[in-house]
Backbone as CSV, one residue per row, in Angstrom:
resi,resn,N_x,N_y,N_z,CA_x,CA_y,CA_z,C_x,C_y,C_z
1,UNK,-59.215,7.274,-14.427,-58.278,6.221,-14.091,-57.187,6.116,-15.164
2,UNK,-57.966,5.974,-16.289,-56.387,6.178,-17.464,-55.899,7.353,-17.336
3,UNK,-55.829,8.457,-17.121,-54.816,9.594,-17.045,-53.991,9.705,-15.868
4,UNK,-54.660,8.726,-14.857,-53.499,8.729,-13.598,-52.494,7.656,-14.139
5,UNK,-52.986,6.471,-14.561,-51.655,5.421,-15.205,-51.191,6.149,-16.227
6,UNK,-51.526,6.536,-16.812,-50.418,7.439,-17.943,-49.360,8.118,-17.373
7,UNK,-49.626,8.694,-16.701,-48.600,10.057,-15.436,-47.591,8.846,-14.825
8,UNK,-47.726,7.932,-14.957,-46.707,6.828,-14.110,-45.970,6.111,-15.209
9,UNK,-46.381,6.118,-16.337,-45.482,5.568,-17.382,-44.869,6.134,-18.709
10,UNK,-44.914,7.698,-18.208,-44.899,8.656,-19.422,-42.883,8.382,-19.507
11,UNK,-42.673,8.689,-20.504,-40.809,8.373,-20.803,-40.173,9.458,-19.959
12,UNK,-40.775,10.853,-19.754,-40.573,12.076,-18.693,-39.595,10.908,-17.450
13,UNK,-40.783,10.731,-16.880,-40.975,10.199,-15.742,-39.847,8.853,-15.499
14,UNK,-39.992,8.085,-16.712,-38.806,7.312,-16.658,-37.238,7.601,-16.577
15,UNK,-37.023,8.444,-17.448,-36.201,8.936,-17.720,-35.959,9.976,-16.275
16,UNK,-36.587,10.364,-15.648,-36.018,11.451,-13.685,-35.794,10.272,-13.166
17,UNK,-36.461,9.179,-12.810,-36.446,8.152,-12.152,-34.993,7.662,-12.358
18,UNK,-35.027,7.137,-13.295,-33.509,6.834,-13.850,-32.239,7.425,-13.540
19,UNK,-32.388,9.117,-14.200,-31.494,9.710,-13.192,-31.544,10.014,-12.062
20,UNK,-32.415,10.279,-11.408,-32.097,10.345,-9.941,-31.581,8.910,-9.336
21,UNK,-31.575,7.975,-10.039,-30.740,6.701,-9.269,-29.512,6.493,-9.509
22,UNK,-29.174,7.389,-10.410,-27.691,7.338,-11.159,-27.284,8.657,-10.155
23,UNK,-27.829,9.558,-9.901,-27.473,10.761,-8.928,-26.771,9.919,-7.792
24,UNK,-28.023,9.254,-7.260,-28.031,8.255,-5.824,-26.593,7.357,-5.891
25,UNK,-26.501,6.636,-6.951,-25.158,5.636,-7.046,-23.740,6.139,-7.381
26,UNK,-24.271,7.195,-7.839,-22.765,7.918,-8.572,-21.674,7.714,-7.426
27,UNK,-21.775,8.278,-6.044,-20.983,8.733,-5.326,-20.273,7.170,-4.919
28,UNK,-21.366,6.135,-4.766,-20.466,4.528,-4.628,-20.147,4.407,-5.417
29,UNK,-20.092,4.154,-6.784,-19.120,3.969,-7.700,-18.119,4.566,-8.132
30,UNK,-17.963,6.220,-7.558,-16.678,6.696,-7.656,-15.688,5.852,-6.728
31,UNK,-16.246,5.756,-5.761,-15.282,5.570,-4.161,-14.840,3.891,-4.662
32,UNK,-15.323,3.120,-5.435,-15.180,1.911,-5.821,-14.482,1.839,-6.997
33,UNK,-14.373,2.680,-7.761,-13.348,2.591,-8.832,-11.946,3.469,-8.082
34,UNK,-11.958,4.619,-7.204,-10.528,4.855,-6.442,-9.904,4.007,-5.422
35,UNK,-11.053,3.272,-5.170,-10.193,2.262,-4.194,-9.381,1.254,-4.518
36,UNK,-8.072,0.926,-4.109,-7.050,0.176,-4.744,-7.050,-1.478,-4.166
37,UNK,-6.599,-1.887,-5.215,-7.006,-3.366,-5.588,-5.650,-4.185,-4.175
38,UNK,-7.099,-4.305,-3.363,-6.645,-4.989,-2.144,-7.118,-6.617,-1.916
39,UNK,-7.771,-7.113,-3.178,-8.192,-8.175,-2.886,-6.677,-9.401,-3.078
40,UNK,-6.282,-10.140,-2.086,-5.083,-11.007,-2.281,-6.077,-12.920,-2.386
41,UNK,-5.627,-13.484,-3.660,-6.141,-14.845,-4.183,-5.235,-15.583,-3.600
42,UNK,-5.784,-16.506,-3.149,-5.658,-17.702,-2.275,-5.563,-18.809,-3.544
43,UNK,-5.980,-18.842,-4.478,-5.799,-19.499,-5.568,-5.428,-18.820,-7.105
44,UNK,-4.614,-18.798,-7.807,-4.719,-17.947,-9.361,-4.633,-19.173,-10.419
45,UNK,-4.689,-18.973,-11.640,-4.878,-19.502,-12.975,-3.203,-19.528,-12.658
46,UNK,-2.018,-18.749,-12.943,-1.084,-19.280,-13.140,-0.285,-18.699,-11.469
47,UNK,0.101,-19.543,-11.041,0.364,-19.455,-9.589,2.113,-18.685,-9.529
48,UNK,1.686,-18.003,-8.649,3.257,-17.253,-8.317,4.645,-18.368,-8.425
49,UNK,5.633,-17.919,-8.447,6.569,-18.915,-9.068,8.274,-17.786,-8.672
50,UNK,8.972,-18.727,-7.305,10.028,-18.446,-7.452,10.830,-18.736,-8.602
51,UNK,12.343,-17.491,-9.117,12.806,-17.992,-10.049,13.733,-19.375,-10.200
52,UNK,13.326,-20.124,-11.047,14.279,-21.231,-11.565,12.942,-22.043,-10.453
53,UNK,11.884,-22.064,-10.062,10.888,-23.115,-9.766,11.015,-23.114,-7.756
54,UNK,9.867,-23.917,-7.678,10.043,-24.383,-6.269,11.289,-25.382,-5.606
55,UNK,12.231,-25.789,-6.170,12.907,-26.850,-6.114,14.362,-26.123,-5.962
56,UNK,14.490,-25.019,-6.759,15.284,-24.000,-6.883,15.189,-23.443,-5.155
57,UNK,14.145,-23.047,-5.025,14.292,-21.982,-3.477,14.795,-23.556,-2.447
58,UNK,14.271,-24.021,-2.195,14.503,-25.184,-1.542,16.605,-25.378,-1.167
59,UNK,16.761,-25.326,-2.673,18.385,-25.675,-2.561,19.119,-24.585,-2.545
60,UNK,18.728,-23.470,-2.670,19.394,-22.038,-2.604,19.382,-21.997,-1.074
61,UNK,18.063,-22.049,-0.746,18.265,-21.902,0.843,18.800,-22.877,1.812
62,UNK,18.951,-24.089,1.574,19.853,-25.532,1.893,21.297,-24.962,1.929
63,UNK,21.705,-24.090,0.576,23.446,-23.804,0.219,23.736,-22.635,1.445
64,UNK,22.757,-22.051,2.372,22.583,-20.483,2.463,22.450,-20.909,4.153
65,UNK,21.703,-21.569,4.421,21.133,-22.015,5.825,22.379,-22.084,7.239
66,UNK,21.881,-21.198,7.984,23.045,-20.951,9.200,22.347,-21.284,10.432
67,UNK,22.836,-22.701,10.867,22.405,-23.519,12.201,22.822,-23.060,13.487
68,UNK,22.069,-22.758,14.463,22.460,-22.025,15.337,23.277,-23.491,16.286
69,UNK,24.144,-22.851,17.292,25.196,-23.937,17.670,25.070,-23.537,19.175
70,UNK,25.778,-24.154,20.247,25.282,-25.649,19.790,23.579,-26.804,19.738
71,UNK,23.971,-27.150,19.120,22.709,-28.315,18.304,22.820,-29.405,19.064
72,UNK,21.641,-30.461,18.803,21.127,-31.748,19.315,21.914,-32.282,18.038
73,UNK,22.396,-33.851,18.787,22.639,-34.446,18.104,21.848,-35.098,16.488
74,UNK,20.774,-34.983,16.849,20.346,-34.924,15.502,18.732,-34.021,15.975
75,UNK,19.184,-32.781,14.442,17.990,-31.674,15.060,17.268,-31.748,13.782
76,UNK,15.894,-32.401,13.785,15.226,-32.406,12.906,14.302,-31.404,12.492
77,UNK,14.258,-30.759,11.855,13.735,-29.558,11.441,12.520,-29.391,10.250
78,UNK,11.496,-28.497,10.493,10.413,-28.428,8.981,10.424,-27.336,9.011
79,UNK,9.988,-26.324,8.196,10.247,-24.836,8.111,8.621,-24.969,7.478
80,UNK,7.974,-23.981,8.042,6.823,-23.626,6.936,6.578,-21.925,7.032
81,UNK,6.335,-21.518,6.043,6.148,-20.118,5.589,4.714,-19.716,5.050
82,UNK,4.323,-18.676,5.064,3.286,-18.173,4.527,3.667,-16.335,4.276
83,UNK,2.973,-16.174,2.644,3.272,-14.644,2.661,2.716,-14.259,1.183
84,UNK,2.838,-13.599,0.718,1.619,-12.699,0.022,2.938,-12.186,-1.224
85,UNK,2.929,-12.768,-2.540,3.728,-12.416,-3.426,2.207,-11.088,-4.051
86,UNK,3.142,-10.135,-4.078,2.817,-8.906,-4.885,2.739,-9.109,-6.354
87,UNK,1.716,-7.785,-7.052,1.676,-7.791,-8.430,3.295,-7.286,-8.905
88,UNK,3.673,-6.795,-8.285,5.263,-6.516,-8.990,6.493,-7.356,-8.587
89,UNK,6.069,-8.791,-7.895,6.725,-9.461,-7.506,8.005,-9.362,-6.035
90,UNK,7.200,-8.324,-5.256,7.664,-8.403,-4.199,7.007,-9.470,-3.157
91,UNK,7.420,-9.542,-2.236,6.958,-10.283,-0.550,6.633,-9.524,-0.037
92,UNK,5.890,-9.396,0.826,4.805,-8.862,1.937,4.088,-9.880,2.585
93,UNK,3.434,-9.532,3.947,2.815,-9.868,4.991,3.482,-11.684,5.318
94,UNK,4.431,-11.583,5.447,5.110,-12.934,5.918,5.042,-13.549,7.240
95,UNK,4.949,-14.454,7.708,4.652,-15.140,8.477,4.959,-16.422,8.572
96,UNK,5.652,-16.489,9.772,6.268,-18.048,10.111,4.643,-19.352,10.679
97,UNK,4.494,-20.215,9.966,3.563,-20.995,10.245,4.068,-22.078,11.276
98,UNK,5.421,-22.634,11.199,5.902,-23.685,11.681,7.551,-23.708,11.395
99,UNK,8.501,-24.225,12.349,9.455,-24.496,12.657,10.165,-23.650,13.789
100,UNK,11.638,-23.647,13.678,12.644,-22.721,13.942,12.556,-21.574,14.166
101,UNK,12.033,-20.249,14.976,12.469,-19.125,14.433,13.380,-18.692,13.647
102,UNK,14.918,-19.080,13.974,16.142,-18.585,13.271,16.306,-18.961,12.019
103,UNK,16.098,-20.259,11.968,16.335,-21.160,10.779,14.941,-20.124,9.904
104,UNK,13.977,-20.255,10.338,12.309,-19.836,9.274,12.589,-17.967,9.172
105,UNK,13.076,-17.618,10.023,13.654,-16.041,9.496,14.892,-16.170,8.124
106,UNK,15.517,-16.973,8.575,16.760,-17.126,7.051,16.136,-17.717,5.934
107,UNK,14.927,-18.103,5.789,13.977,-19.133,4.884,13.563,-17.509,4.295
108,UNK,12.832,-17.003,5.496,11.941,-15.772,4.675,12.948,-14.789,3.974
109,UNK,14.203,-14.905,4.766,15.005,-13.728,3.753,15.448,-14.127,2.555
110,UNK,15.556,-15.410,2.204,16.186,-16.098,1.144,15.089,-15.978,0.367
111,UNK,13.597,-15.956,0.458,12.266,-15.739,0.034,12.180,-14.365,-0.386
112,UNK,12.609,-13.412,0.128,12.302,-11.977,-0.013,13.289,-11.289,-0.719
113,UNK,15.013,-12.054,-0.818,16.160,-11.885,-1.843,15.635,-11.229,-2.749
114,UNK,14.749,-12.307,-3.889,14.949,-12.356,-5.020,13.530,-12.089,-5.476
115,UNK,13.354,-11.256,-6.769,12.019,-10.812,-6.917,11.110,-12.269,-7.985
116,UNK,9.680,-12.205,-7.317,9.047,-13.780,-7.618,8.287,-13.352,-9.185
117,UNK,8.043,-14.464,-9.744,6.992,-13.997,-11.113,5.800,-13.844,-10.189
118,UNK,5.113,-12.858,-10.141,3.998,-12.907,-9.691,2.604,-13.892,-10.189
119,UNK,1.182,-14.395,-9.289,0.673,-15.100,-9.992,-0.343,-13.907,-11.054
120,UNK,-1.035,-14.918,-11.985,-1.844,-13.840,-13.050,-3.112,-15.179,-13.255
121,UNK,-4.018,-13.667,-13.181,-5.750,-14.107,-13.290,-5.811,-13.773,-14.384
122,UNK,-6.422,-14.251,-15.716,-7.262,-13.567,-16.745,-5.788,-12.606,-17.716
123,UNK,-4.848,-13.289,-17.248,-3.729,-12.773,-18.206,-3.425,-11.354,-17.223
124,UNK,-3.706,-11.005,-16.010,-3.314,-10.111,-15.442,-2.406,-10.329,-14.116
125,UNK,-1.315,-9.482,-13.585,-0.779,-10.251,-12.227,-1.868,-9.642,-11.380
126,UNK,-1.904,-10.543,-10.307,-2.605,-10.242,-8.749,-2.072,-10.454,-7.947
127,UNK,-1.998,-9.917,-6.622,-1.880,-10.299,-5.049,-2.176,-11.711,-4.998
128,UNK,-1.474,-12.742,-4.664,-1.840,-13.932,-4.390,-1.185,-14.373,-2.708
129,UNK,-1.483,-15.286,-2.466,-1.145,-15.460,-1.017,-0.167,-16.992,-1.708
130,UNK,0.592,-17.521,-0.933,1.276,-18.561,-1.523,2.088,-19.192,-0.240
131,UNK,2.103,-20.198,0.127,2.817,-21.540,1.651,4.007,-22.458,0.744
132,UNK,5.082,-21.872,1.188,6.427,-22.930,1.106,6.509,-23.243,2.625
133,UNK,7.268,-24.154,2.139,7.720,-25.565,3.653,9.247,-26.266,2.992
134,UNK,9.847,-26.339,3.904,11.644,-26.785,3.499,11.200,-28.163,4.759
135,UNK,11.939,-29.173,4.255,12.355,-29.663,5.736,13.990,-30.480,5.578
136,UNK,14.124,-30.646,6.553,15.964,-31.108,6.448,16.056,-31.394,7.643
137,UNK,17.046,-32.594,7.376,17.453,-33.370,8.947,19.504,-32.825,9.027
138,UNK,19.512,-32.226,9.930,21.191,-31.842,10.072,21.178,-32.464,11.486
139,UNK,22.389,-33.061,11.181,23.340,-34.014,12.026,24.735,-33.213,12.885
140,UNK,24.611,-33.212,13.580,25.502,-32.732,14.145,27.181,-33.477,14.514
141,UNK,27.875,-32.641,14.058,29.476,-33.534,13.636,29.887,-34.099,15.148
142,UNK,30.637,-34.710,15.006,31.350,-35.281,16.352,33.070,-34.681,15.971
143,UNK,33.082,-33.652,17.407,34.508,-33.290,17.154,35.654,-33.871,18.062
């Protein structure tokens, strides 16, 4: 009986065991370190950030905004956006949540202009996902 438990705990034996599980895993952990960093945060430590702030895009796109004609006497409008600031501070996967088509297409291009600080985890940038919303009441002139 002791020479069969010996044969099961000899360092030999530990040591094949061992590698053959490192044989076994090798091939997932290659395919997991080449695969490219597709995870996009819904939340980061320092959050993506148009330049000159949120308050900034708001009035850039207010100075920029082209109302399709003719309009209701008074056309009350909310714009909401959704879209995915990149680690190099581009836009991708955009999407109108709410308003206007025309008006929320000139929102996203005024969004996609200008390149964003991207957000950063752990002192690194990431894919973050990020929702602006404009809203504005335009009045329509009496001619």
């Amino acid at each position: 009986m002791d020479g069969i438990l010996r044969g099961w705990f000899t360092n030999k034996d530990i040591i094949m065991r061992n590698v053959f599980f490192c044989l076994l895993l090798l091939p997932a952990m290659l395919k997991a370190q080449s695969k490219p960093d597709t995870i996009i945060y819904s939340y980061t430590e320092i959050p993506p950030e148009y330049p000159g702030a949120e308050n900034k895009l708001s009035i850039d796109f207010l100075k920029k905004v082209r109302v399709p004609k003719p309009i209701p006497s008074s056309f009350d409008t909310r714009i909401a956006v959704e879209f995915v600031v990149e680690k190099n501070g581009t836009i991708t996967h955009e999407r109108i949540i709410r308003g206007n088509k025309d008006i929320a297409s000139q929102f996203l291009k005024q969004i996609k202009s200008v390149k964003w600080t991207p957000g950063y985890n752990k002192g690194k940038p990431v894919r973050s996902k990020y929702s602006s919303a404009v809203s504005c009441l335009m009045m329509a002139s009496e001619e």
